[in-house]
PDB file of C-alpha atoms in Angstrom:
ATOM      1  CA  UNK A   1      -0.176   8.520   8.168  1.00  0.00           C
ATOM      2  CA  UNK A   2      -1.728   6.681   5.435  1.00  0.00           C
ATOM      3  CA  UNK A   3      -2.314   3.275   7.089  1.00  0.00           C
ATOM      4  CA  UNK A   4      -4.434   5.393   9.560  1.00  0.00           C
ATOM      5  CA  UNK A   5      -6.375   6.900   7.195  1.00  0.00           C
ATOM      6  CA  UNK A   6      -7.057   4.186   4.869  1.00  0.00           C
ATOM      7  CA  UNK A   7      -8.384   2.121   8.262  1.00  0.00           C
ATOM      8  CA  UNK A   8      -9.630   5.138   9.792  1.00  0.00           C
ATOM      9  CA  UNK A   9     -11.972   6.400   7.151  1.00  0.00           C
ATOM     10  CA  UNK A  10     -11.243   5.555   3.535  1.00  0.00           C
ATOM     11  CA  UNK A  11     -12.546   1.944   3.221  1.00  0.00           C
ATOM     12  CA  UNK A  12     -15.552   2.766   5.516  1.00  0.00           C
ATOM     13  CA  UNK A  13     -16.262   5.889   2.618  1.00  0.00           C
ATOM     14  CA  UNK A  14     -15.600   2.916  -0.354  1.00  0.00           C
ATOM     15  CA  UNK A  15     -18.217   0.425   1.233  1.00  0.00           C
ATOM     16  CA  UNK A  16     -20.669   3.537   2.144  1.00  0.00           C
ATOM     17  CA  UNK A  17     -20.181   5.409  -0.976  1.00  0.00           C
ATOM     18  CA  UNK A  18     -18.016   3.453  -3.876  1.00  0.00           C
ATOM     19  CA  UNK A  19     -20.962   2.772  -6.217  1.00  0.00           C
ATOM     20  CA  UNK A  20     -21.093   6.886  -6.856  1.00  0.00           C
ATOM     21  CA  UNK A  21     -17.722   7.985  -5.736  1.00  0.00           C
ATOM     22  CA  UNK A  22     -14.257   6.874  -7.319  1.00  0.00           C
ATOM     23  CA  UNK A  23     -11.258   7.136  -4.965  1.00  0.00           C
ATOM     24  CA  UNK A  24      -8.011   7.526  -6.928  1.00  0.00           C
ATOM     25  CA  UNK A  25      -4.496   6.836  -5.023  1.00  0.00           C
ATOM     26  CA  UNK A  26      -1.374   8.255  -5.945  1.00  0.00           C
ATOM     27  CA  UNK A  27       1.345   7.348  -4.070  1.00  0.00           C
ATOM     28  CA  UNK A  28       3.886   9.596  -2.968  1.00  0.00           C
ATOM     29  CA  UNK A  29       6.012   8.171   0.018  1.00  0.00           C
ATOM     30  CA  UNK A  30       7.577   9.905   2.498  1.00  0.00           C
ATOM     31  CA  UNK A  31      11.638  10.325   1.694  1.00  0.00           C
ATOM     32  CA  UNK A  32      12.254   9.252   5.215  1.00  0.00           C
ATOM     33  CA  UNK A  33      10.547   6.011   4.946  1.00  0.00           C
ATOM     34  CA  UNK A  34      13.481   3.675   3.480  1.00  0.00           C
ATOM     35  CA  UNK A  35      11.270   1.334   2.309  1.00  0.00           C
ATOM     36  CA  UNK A  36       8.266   3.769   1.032  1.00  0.00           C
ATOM     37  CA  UNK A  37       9.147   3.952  -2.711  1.00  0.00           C
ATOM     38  CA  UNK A  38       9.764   0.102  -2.868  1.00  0.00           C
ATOM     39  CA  UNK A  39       6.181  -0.697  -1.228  1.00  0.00           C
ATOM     40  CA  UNK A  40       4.329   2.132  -3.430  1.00  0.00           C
ATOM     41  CA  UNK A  41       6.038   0.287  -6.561  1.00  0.00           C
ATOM     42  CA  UNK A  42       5.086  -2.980  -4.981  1.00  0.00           C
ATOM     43  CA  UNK A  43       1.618  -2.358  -4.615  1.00  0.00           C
ATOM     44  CA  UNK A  44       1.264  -0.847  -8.536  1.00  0.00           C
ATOM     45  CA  UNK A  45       3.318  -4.014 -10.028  1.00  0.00           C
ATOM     46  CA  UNK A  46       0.403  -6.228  -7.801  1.00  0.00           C
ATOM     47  CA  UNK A  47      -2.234  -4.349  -8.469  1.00  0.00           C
ATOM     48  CA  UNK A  48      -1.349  -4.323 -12.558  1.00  0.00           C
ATOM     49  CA  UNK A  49      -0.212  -8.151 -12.320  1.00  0.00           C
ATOM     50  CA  UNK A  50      -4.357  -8.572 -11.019  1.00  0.00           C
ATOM     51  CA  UNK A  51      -5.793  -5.933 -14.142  1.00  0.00           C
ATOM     52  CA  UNK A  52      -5.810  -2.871 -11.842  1.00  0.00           C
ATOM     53  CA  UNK A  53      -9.952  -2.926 -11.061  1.00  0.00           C
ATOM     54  CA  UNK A  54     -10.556  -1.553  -7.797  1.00  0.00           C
ATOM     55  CA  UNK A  55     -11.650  -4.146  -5.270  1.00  0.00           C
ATOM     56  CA  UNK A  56      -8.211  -5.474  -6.468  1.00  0.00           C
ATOM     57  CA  UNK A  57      -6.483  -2.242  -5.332  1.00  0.00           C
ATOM     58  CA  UNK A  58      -8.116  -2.838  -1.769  1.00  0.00           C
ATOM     59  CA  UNK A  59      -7.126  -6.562  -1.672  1.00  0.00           C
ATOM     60  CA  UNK A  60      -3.705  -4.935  -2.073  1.00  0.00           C
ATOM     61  CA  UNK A  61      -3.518  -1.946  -0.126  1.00  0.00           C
ATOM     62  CA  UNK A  62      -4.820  -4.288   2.701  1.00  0.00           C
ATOM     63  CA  UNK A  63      -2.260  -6.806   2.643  1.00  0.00           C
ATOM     64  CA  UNK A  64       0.550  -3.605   2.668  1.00  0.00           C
ATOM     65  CA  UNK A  65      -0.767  -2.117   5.645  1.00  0.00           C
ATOM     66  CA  UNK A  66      -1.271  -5.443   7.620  1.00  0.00           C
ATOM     67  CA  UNK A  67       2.384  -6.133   6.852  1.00  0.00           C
ATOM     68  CA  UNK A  68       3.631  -2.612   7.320  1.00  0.00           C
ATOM     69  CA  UNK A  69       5.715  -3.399  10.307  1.00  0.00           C
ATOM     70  CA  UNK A  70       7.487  -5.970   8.797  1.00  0.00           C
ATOM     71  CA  UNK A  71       8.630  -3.344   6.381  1.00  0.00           C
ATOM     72  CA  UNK A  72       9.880  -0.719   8.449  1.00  0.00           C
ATOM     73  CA  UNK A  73      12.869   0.280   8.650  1.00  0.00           C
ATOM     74  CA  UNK A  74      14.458  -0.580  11.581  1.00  0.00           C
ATOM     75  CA  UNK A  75      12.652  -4.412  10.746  1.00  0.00           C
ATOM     76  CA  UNK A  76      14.628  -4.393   7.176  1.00  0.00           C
ATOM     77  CA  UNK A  77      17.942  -2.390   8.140  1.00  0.00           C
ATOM     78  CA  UNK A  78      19.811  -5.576   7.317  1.00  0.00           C
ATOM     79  CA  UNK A  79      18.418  -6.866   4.004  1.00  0.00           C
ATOM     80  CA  UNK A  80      18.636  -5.525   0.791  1.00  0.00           C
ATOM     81  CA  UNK A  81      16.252  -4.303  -1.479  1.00  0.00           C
ATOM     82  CA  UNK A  82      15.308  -7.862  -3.236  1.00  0.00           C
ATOM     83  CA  UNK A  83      15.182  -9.192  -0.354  1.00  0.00           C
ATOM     84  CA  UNK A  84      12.914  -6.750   0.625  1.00  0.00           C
ATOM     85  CA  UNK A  85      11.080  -7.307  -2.934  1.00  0.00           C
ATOM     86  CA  UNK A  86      10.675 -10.814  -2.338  1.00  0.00           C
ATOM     87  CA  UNK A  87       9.018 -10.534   0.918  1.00  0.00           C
ATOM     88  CA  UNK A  88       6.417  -8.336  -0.287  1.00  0.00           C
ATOM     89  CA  UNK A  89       5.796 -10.055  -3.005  1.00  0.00           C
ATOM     90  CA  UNK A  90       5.517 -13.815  -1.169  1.00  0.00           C
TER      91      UNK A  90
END
């Protein structure tokens, strides 16, 4: 799972190693997630909105994760995609 990796190893490598090492994400989200695709889009749209550098990307991927619950799918089953939209964005 990707929130387990990115708190599991990734940001430890980007503090240990980030001044020598680039770390390129690419979302691809699992078809099962119902809200996958709208969160990876999410996250691009913020990052671009705050010029796409890469401590921006963490501020980001950070604030995803933390609210990943909130944006499963049996927590958004009854709202609709702006809805959905508008509370990742708030």
């Amino acid at each position: 799972d990707t929130k387990a990796a990115w708190e599991g190893w990734i940001k430890d490598f980007r503090s240990l190693h980030g001044e020598v090492v680039s770390i390129v994400f690419h979302p691809f989200p699992l078809p099962y997630h119902k809200n996958g695709f709208d969160a990876a889009q999410a996250a691009i749209v913020m990052v671009d909105a705050l010029h796409g550098n890469g401590d921006n990307f963490v501020t980001v991927a950070d604030a995803l994760f933390d609210a990943q619950d909130s944006f499963q799918t049996t927590a958004t089953v009854n709202i609709s995609q702006a809805e959905l939209f508008q509370t990742i964005l708030a």
